mmCIF file with all atom_site columns, C-alpha atoms in Angstrom:
data_model
loop_
_atom_site.group_PDB
_atom_site.id
_atom_site.type_symbol
_atom_site.label_atom_id
_atom_site.label_alt_id
_atom_site.label_comp_id
_atom_site.label_asym_id
_atom_site.label_entity_id
_atom_site.label_seq_id
_atom_site.pdbx_PDB_ins_code
_atom_site.Cartn_x
_atom_site.Cartn_y
_atom_site.Cartn_z
_atom_site.occupancy
_atom_site.B_iso_or_equiv
_atom_site.pdbx_formal_charge
_atom_site.auth_seq_id
_atom_site.auth_comp_id
_atom_site.auth_asym_id
_atom_site.auth_atom_id
_atom_site.pdbx_PDB_model_num
ATOM 1   C CA . GLN A 1 1   ? 68.995 1.091   -49.417 1.00 0.00 ? 1   GLN A CA 1
ATOM 2   C CA . VAL A 1 2   ? 70.667 -1.832  -47.747 1.00 0.00 ? 2   VAL A CA 1
ATOM 3   C CA . GLN A 1 3   ? 70.501 -2.339  -43.856 1.00 0.00 ? 3   GLN A CA 1
ATOM 4   C CA . LEU A 1 4   ? 72.985 -4.699  -42.091 1.00 0.00 ? 4   LEU A CA 1
ATOM 5   C CA . VAL A 1 5   ? 72.578 -5.995  -38.649 1.00 0.00 ? 5   VAL A CA 1
ATOM 6   C CA . GLU A 1 6   ? 75.383 -8.133  -37.231 1.00 0.00 ? 6   GLU A CA 1
ATOM 7   C CA . SER A 1 7   ? 75.037 -10.620 -34.110 1.00 0.00 ? 7   SER A CA 1
ATOM 8   C CA . GLY A 1 8   ? 77.323 -13.111 -32.369 1.00 0.00 ? 8   GLY A CA 1
ATOM 9   C CA . GLY A 1 9   ? 80.069 -11.002 -30.907 1.00 0.00 ? 9   GLY A CA 1
ATOM 10  C CA . GLY A 1 10  ? 80.950 -11.250 -27.372 1.00 0.00 ? 10  GLY A CA 1
ATOM 11  C CA . LEU A 1 11  ? 83.606 -12.569 -24.873 1.00 0.00 ? 11  LEU A CA 1
ATOM 12  C CA . VAL A 1 12  ? 85.567 -15.311 -25.485 1.00 0.00 ? 12  VAL A CA 1
ATOM 13  C CA . GLN A 1 13  ? 88.813 -17.140 -24.033 1.00 0.00 ? 13  GLN A CA 1
ATOM 14  C CA . ALA A 1 14  ? 91.813 -17.549 -26.269 1.00 0.00 ? 14  ALA A CA 1
ATOM 15  C CA . GLY A 1 15  ? 91.481 -20.793 -28.372 1.00 0.00 ? 15  GLY A CA 1
ATOM 16  C CA . GLY A 1 16  ? 87.899 -20.485 -28.309 1.00 0.00 ? 16  GLY A CA 1
ATOM 17  C CA . SER A 1 17  ? 85.336 -19.976 -31.048 1.00 0.00 ? 17  SER A CA 1
ATOM 18  C CA . LEU A 1 18  ? 82.658 -17.415 -32.046 1.00 0.00 ? 18  LEU A CA 1
ATOM 19  C CA . ARG A 1 19  ? 80.083 -17.131 -34.915 1.00 0.00 ? 19  ARG A CA 1
ATOM 20  C CA . LEU A 1 20  ? 79.378 -13.864 -36.405 1.00 0.00 ? 20  LEU A CA 1
ATOM 21  C CA . SER A 1 21  ? 76.080 -13.525 -38.291 1.00 0.00 ? 21  SER A CA 1
ATOM 22  C CA . CYS A 1 22  ? 74.965 -10.408 -40.556 1.00 0.00 ? 22  CYS A CA 1
ATOM 23  C CA . ALA A 1 23  ? 71.528 -9.988  -42.034 1.00 0.00 ? 23  ALA A CA 1
ATOM 24  C CA . ALA A 1 24  ? 71.046 -7.647  -45.240 1.00 0.00 ? 24  ALA A CA 1
ATOM 25  C CA . SER A 1 25  ? 67.686 -6.197  -45.655 1.00 0.00 ? 25  SER A CA 1
ATOM 26  C CA . GLY A 1 26  ? 66.000 -3.722  -47.925 1.00 0.00 ? 26  GLY A CA 1
ATOM 27  C CA . SER A 1 27  ? 65.074 -3.491  -51.458 1.00 0.00 ? 27  SER A CA 1
ATOM 28  C CA . ILE A 1 28  ? 67.935 -5.558  -52.676 1.00 0.00 ? 28  ILE A CA 1
ATOM 29  C CA . PHE A 1 29  ? 68.314 -8.262  -55.025 1.00 0.00 ? 29  PHE A CA 1
ATOM 30  C CA . SER A 1 30  ? 71.518 -10.217 -55.664 1.00 0.00 ? 30  SER A CA 1
ATOM 31  C CA . ILE A 1 31  ? 74.489 -8.943  -53.663 1.00 0.00 ? 31  ILE A CA 1
ATOM 32  C CA . ASN A 1 32  ? 77.940 -9.702  -55.224 1.00 0.00 ? 32  ASN A CA 1
ATOM 33  C CA . ALA A 1 33  ? 80.487 -9.047  -52.506 1.00 0.00 ? 33  ALA A CA 1
ATOM 34  C CA . MET A 1 34  ? 79.561 -9.648  -48.897 1.00 0.00 ? 34  MET A CA 1
ATOM 35  C CA . GLY A 1 35  ? 82.335 -9.656  -46.223 1.00 0.00 ? 35  GLY A CA 1
ATOM 36  C CA . TRP A 1 36  ? 83.659 -8.748  -42.618 1.00 0.00 ? 36  TRP A CA 1
ATOM 37  C CA . TYR A 1 37  ? 86.063 -5.963  -41.662 1.00 0.00 ? 37  TYR A CA 1
ATOM 38  C CA . ARG A 1 38  ? 87.533 -5.373  -38.125 1.00 0.00 ? 38  ARG A CA 1
ATOM 39  C CA . GLN A 1 39  ? 88.771 -2.216  -36.547 1.00 0.00 ? 39  GLN A CA 1
ATOM 40  C CA . PHE A 1 40  ? 91.332 -2.142  -33.646 1.00 0.00 ? 40  PHE A CA 1
ATOM 41  C CA . PRO A 1 41  ? 91.462 0.986   -31.305 1.00 0.00 ? 41  PRO A CA 1
ATOM 42  C CA . GLY A 1 42  ? 92.954 3.932   -33.252 1.00 0.00 ? 42  GLY A CA 1
ATOM 43  C CA . LYS A 1 43  ? 93.493 1.951   -36.504 1.00 0.00 ? 43  LYS A CA 1
ATOM 44  C CA . GLN A 1 44  ? 91.705 1.963   -39.701 1.00 0.00 ? 44  GLN A CA 1
ATOM 45  C CA . ARG A 1 45  ? 89.269 -0.805  -40.614 1.00 0.00 ? 45  ARG A CA 1
ATOM 46  C CA . GLU A 1 46  ? 90.836 -3.704  -42.226 1.00 0.00 ? 46  GLU A CA 1
ATOM 47  C CA . LEU A 1 47  ? 89.524 -6.533  -44.361 1.00 0.00 ? 47  LEU A CA 1
ATOM 48  C CA . VAL A 1 48  ? 88.980 -10.126 -42.722 1.00 0.00 ? 48  VAL A CA 1
ATOM 49  C CA . ALA A 1 49  ? 87.327 -11.980 -45.270 1.00 0.00 ? 49  ALA A CA 1
ATOM 50  C CA . SER A 1 50  ? 84.991 -11.555 -48.202 1.00 0.00 ? 50  SER A CA 1
ATOM 51  C CA . ILE A 1 51  ? 82.901 -13.757 -50.078 1.00 0.00 ? 51  ILE A CA 1
ATOM 52  C CA . THR A 1 52  ? 81.149 -13.564 -53.689 1.00 0.00 ? 52  THR A CA 1
ATOM 53  C CA . THR A 1 53  ? 77.986 -14.817 -54.931 1.00 0.00 ? 53  THR A CA 1
ATOM 54  C CA . SER A 1 54  ? 79.650 -17.750 -56.511 1.00 0.00 ? 54  SER A CA 1
ATOM 55  C CA . GLY A 1 55  ? 81.398 -18.592 -53.308 1.00 0.00 ? 55  GLY A CA 1
ATOM 56  C CA . SER A 1 56  ? 84.836 -17.323 -53.834 1.00 0.00 ? 56  SER A CA 1
ATOM 57  C CA . THR A 1 57  ? 86.891 -16.313 -50.851 1.00 0.00 ? 57  THR A CA 1
ATOM 58  C CA . ASN A 1 58  ? 89.351 -14.145 -49.652 1.00 0.00 ? 58  ASN A CA 1
ATOM 59  C CA . TYR A 1 59  ? 91.132 -13.868 -46.165 1.00 0.00 ? 59  TYR A CA 1
ATOM 60  C CA . ALA A 1 60  ? 93.532 -11.799 -44.438 1.00 0.00 ? 60  ALA A CA 1
ATOM 61  C CA . ASP A 1 61  ? 96.761 -13.419 -43.744 1.00 0.00 ? 61  ASP A CA 1
ATOM 62  C CA . SER A 1 62  ? 96.267 -13.227 -40.126 1.00 0.00 ? 62  SER A CA 1
ATOM 63  C CA . VAL A 1 63  ? 92.997 -15.237 -40.103 1.00 0.00 ? 63  VAL A CA 1
ATOM 64  C CA . LYS A 1 64  ? 93.564 -17.958 -42.833 1.00 0.00 ? 64  LYS A CA 1
ATOM 65  C CA . GLY A 1 65  ? 93.054 -21.438 -41.387 1.00 0.00 ? 65  GLY A CA 1
ATOM 66  C CA . ARG A 1 66  ? 91.224 -20.139 -38.470 1.00 0.00 ? 66  ARG A CA 1
ATOM 67  C CA . PHE A 1 67  ? 88.325 -18.365 -39.905 1.00 0.00 ? 67  PHE A CA 1
ATOM 68  C CA . ILE A 1 68  ? 85.828 -19.401 -42.194 1.00 0.00 ? 68  ILE A CA 1
ATOM 69  C CA . ILE A 1 69  ? 83.388 -17.090 -44.054 1.00 0.00 ? 69  ILE A CA 1
ATOM 70  C CA . SER A 1 70  ? 80.116 -18.252 -45.814 1.00 0.00 ? 70  SER A CA 1
ATOM 71  C CA . ARG A 1 71  ? 76.682 -16.923 -46.845 1.00 0.00 ? 71  ARG A CA 1
ATOM 72  C CA . ASP A 1 72  ? 73.374 -18.038 -47.719 1.00 0.00 ? 72  ASP A CA 1
ATOM 73  C CA . ASN A 1 73  ? 72.200 -15.974 -50.683 1.00 0.00 ? 73  ASN A CA 1
ATOM 74  C CA . ALA A 1 74  ? 68.483 -16.785 -50.300 1.00 0.00 ? 74  ALA A CA 1
ATOM 75  C CA . LYS A 1 75  ? 68.488 -15.417 -46.669 1.00 0.00 ? 75  LYS A CA 1
ATOM 76  C CA . LYS A 1 76  ? 70.755 -12.502 -47.440 1.00 0.00 ? 76  LYS A CA 1
ATOM 77  C CA . MET A 1 77  ? 73.053 -13.567 -44.611 1.00 0.00 ? 77  MET A CA 1
ATOM 78  C CA . VAL A 1 78  ? 76.777 -13.718 -44.251 1.00 0.00 ? 78  VAL A CA 1
ATOM 79  C CA . TYR A 1 79  ? 78.653 -15.602 -41.548 1.00 0.00 ? 79  TYR A CA 1
ATOM 80  C CA . LEU A 1 80  ? 82.105 -15.744 -40.066 1.00 0.00 ? 80  LEU A CA 1
ATOM 81  C CA . GLN A 1 81  ? 83.026 -18.541 -37.926 1.00 0.00 ? 81  GLN A CA 1
ATOM 82  C CA . MET A 1 82  ? 86.111 -17.781 -35.821 1.00 0.00 ? 82  MET A CA 1
ATOM 83  C CA . ASN A 1 83  ? 88.129 -20.470 -34.363 1.00 0.00 ? 83  ASN A CA 1
ATOM 84  C CA . SER A 1 84  ? 91.390 -20.665 -32.374 1.00 0.00 ? 84  SER A CA 1
ATOM 85  C CA . LEU A 1 85  ? 90.623 -16.972 -31.352 1.00 0.00 ? 85  LEU A CA 1
ATOM 86  C CA . ARG A 1 86  ? 93.672 -15.125 -30.082 1.00 0.00 ? 86  ARG A CA 1
ATOM 87  C CA . PRO A 1 87  ? 93.855 -11.893 -28.101 1.00 0.00 ? 87  PRO A CA 1
ATOM 88  C CA . GLU A 1 88  ? 95.026 -9.827  -30.904 1.00 0.00 ? 88  GLU A CA 1
ATOM 89  C CA . ASP A 1 89  ? 91.576 -10.816 -32.782 1.00 0.00 ? 89  ASP A CA 1
ATOM 90  C CA . THR A 1 90  ? 89.891 -8.544  -30.214 1.00 0.00 ? 90  THR A CA 1
ATOM 91  C CA . ALA A 1 91  ? 88.228 -5.790  -32.287 1.00 0.00 ? 91  ALA A CA 1
ATOM 92  C CA . VAL A 1 92  ? 84.824 -4.417  -33.459 1.00 0.00 ? 92  VAL A CA 1
ATOM 93  C CA . TYR A 1 93  ? 83.712 -6.442  -36.362 1.00 0.00 ? 93  TYR A CA 1
ATOM 94  C CA . TYR A 1 94  ? 81.694 -4.981  -38.958 1.00 0.00 ? 94  TYR A CA 1
ATOM 95  C CA . CYS A 1 95  ? 79.648 -6.497  -41.760 1.00 0.00 ? 95  CYS A CA 1
ATOM 96  C CA . HIS A 1 96  ? 80.193 -5.058  -45.369 1.00 0.00 ? 96  HIS A CA 1
ATOM 97  C CA . VAL A 1 97  ? 78.125 -5.100  -48.314 1.00 0.00 ? 97  VAL A CA 1
ATOM 98  C CA . TYR A 1 98  ? 78.906 -3.853  -51.722 1.00 0.00 ? 98  TYR A CA 1
ATOM 99  C CA . TYR A 1 99  ? 75.958 -3.011  -53.698 1.00 0.00 ? 99  TYR A CA 1
ATOM 100 C CA . MET A 1 100 ? 74.791 -0.955  -56.899 1.00 0.00 ? 100 MET A CA 1
ATOM 101 C CA . GLY A 1 101 ? 78.164 0.810   -56.496 1.00 0.00 ? 101 GLY A CA 1
ATOM 102 C CA . MET A 1 102 ? 77.776 1.583   -53.004 1.00 0.00 ? 102 MET A CA 1
ATOM 103 C CA . ASP A 1 103 ? 79.334 0.468   -49.785 1.00 0.00 ? 103 ASP A CA 1
ATOM 104 C CA . TYR A 1 104 ? 77.084 -0.443  -46.841 1.00 0.00 ? 104 TYR A CA 1
ATOM 105 C CA . TRP A 1 105 ? 78.277 -1.239  -43.237 1.00 0.00 ? 105 TRP A CA 1
ATOM 106 C CA . GLY A 1 106 ? 76.639 -2.513  -40.192 1.00 0.00 ? 106 GLY A CA 1
ATOM 107 C CA . LYS A 1 107 ? 77.115 -0.926  -36.874 1.00 0.00 ? 107 LYS A CA 1
ATOM 108 C CA . GLY A 1 108 ? 79.612 -3.441  -35.722 1.00 0.00 ? 108 GLY A CA 1
ATOM 109 C CA . THR A 1 109 ? 79.818 -6.133  -32.960 1.00 0.00 ? 109 THR A CA 1
ATOM 110 C CA . LEU A 1 110 ? 82.660 -6.325  -30.203 1.00 0.00 ? 110 LEU A CA 1
ATOM 111 C CA . VAL A 1 111 ? 84.693 -9.412  -30.037 1.00 0.00 ? 111 VAL A CA 1
ATOM 112 C CA . THR A 1 112 ? 86.748 -9.757  -26.952 1.00 0.00 ? 112 THR A CA 1
ATOM 113 C CA . VAL A 1 113 ? 89.391 -12.420 -26.868 1.00 0.00 ? 113 VAL A CA 1
ATOM 114 C CA . SER A 1 114 ? 90.810 -12.882 -23.210 1.00 0.00 ? 114 SER A CA 1
ATOM 115 C CA . SER A 1 115 ? 94.089 -14.424 -22.585 1.00 0.00 ? 115 SER A CA 1
#
């Protein structure tokens, strides 16, 4: 089992920055894919960014150049640095891990960007 706990969400003005953190715990060893998804009201969850153990990253086109994903394998942490935030980035952000053939999700953290 993998437990994920996100932190760092909140209210920020457009153009500002936030840093999300996600801590993974449980009887786990090396986690390959870690990432962040977001969900807008009434919409399906969508990928924001992902990162592998080796550091390969993938970003949604809408966040390229503004968001940076990173991870600390020793601490089993994944981060999302969000810069130049826009009102359209307002959503619930979820930490995601794919481990031993299963998807695990955090409970989500709300990011609100005011105009």
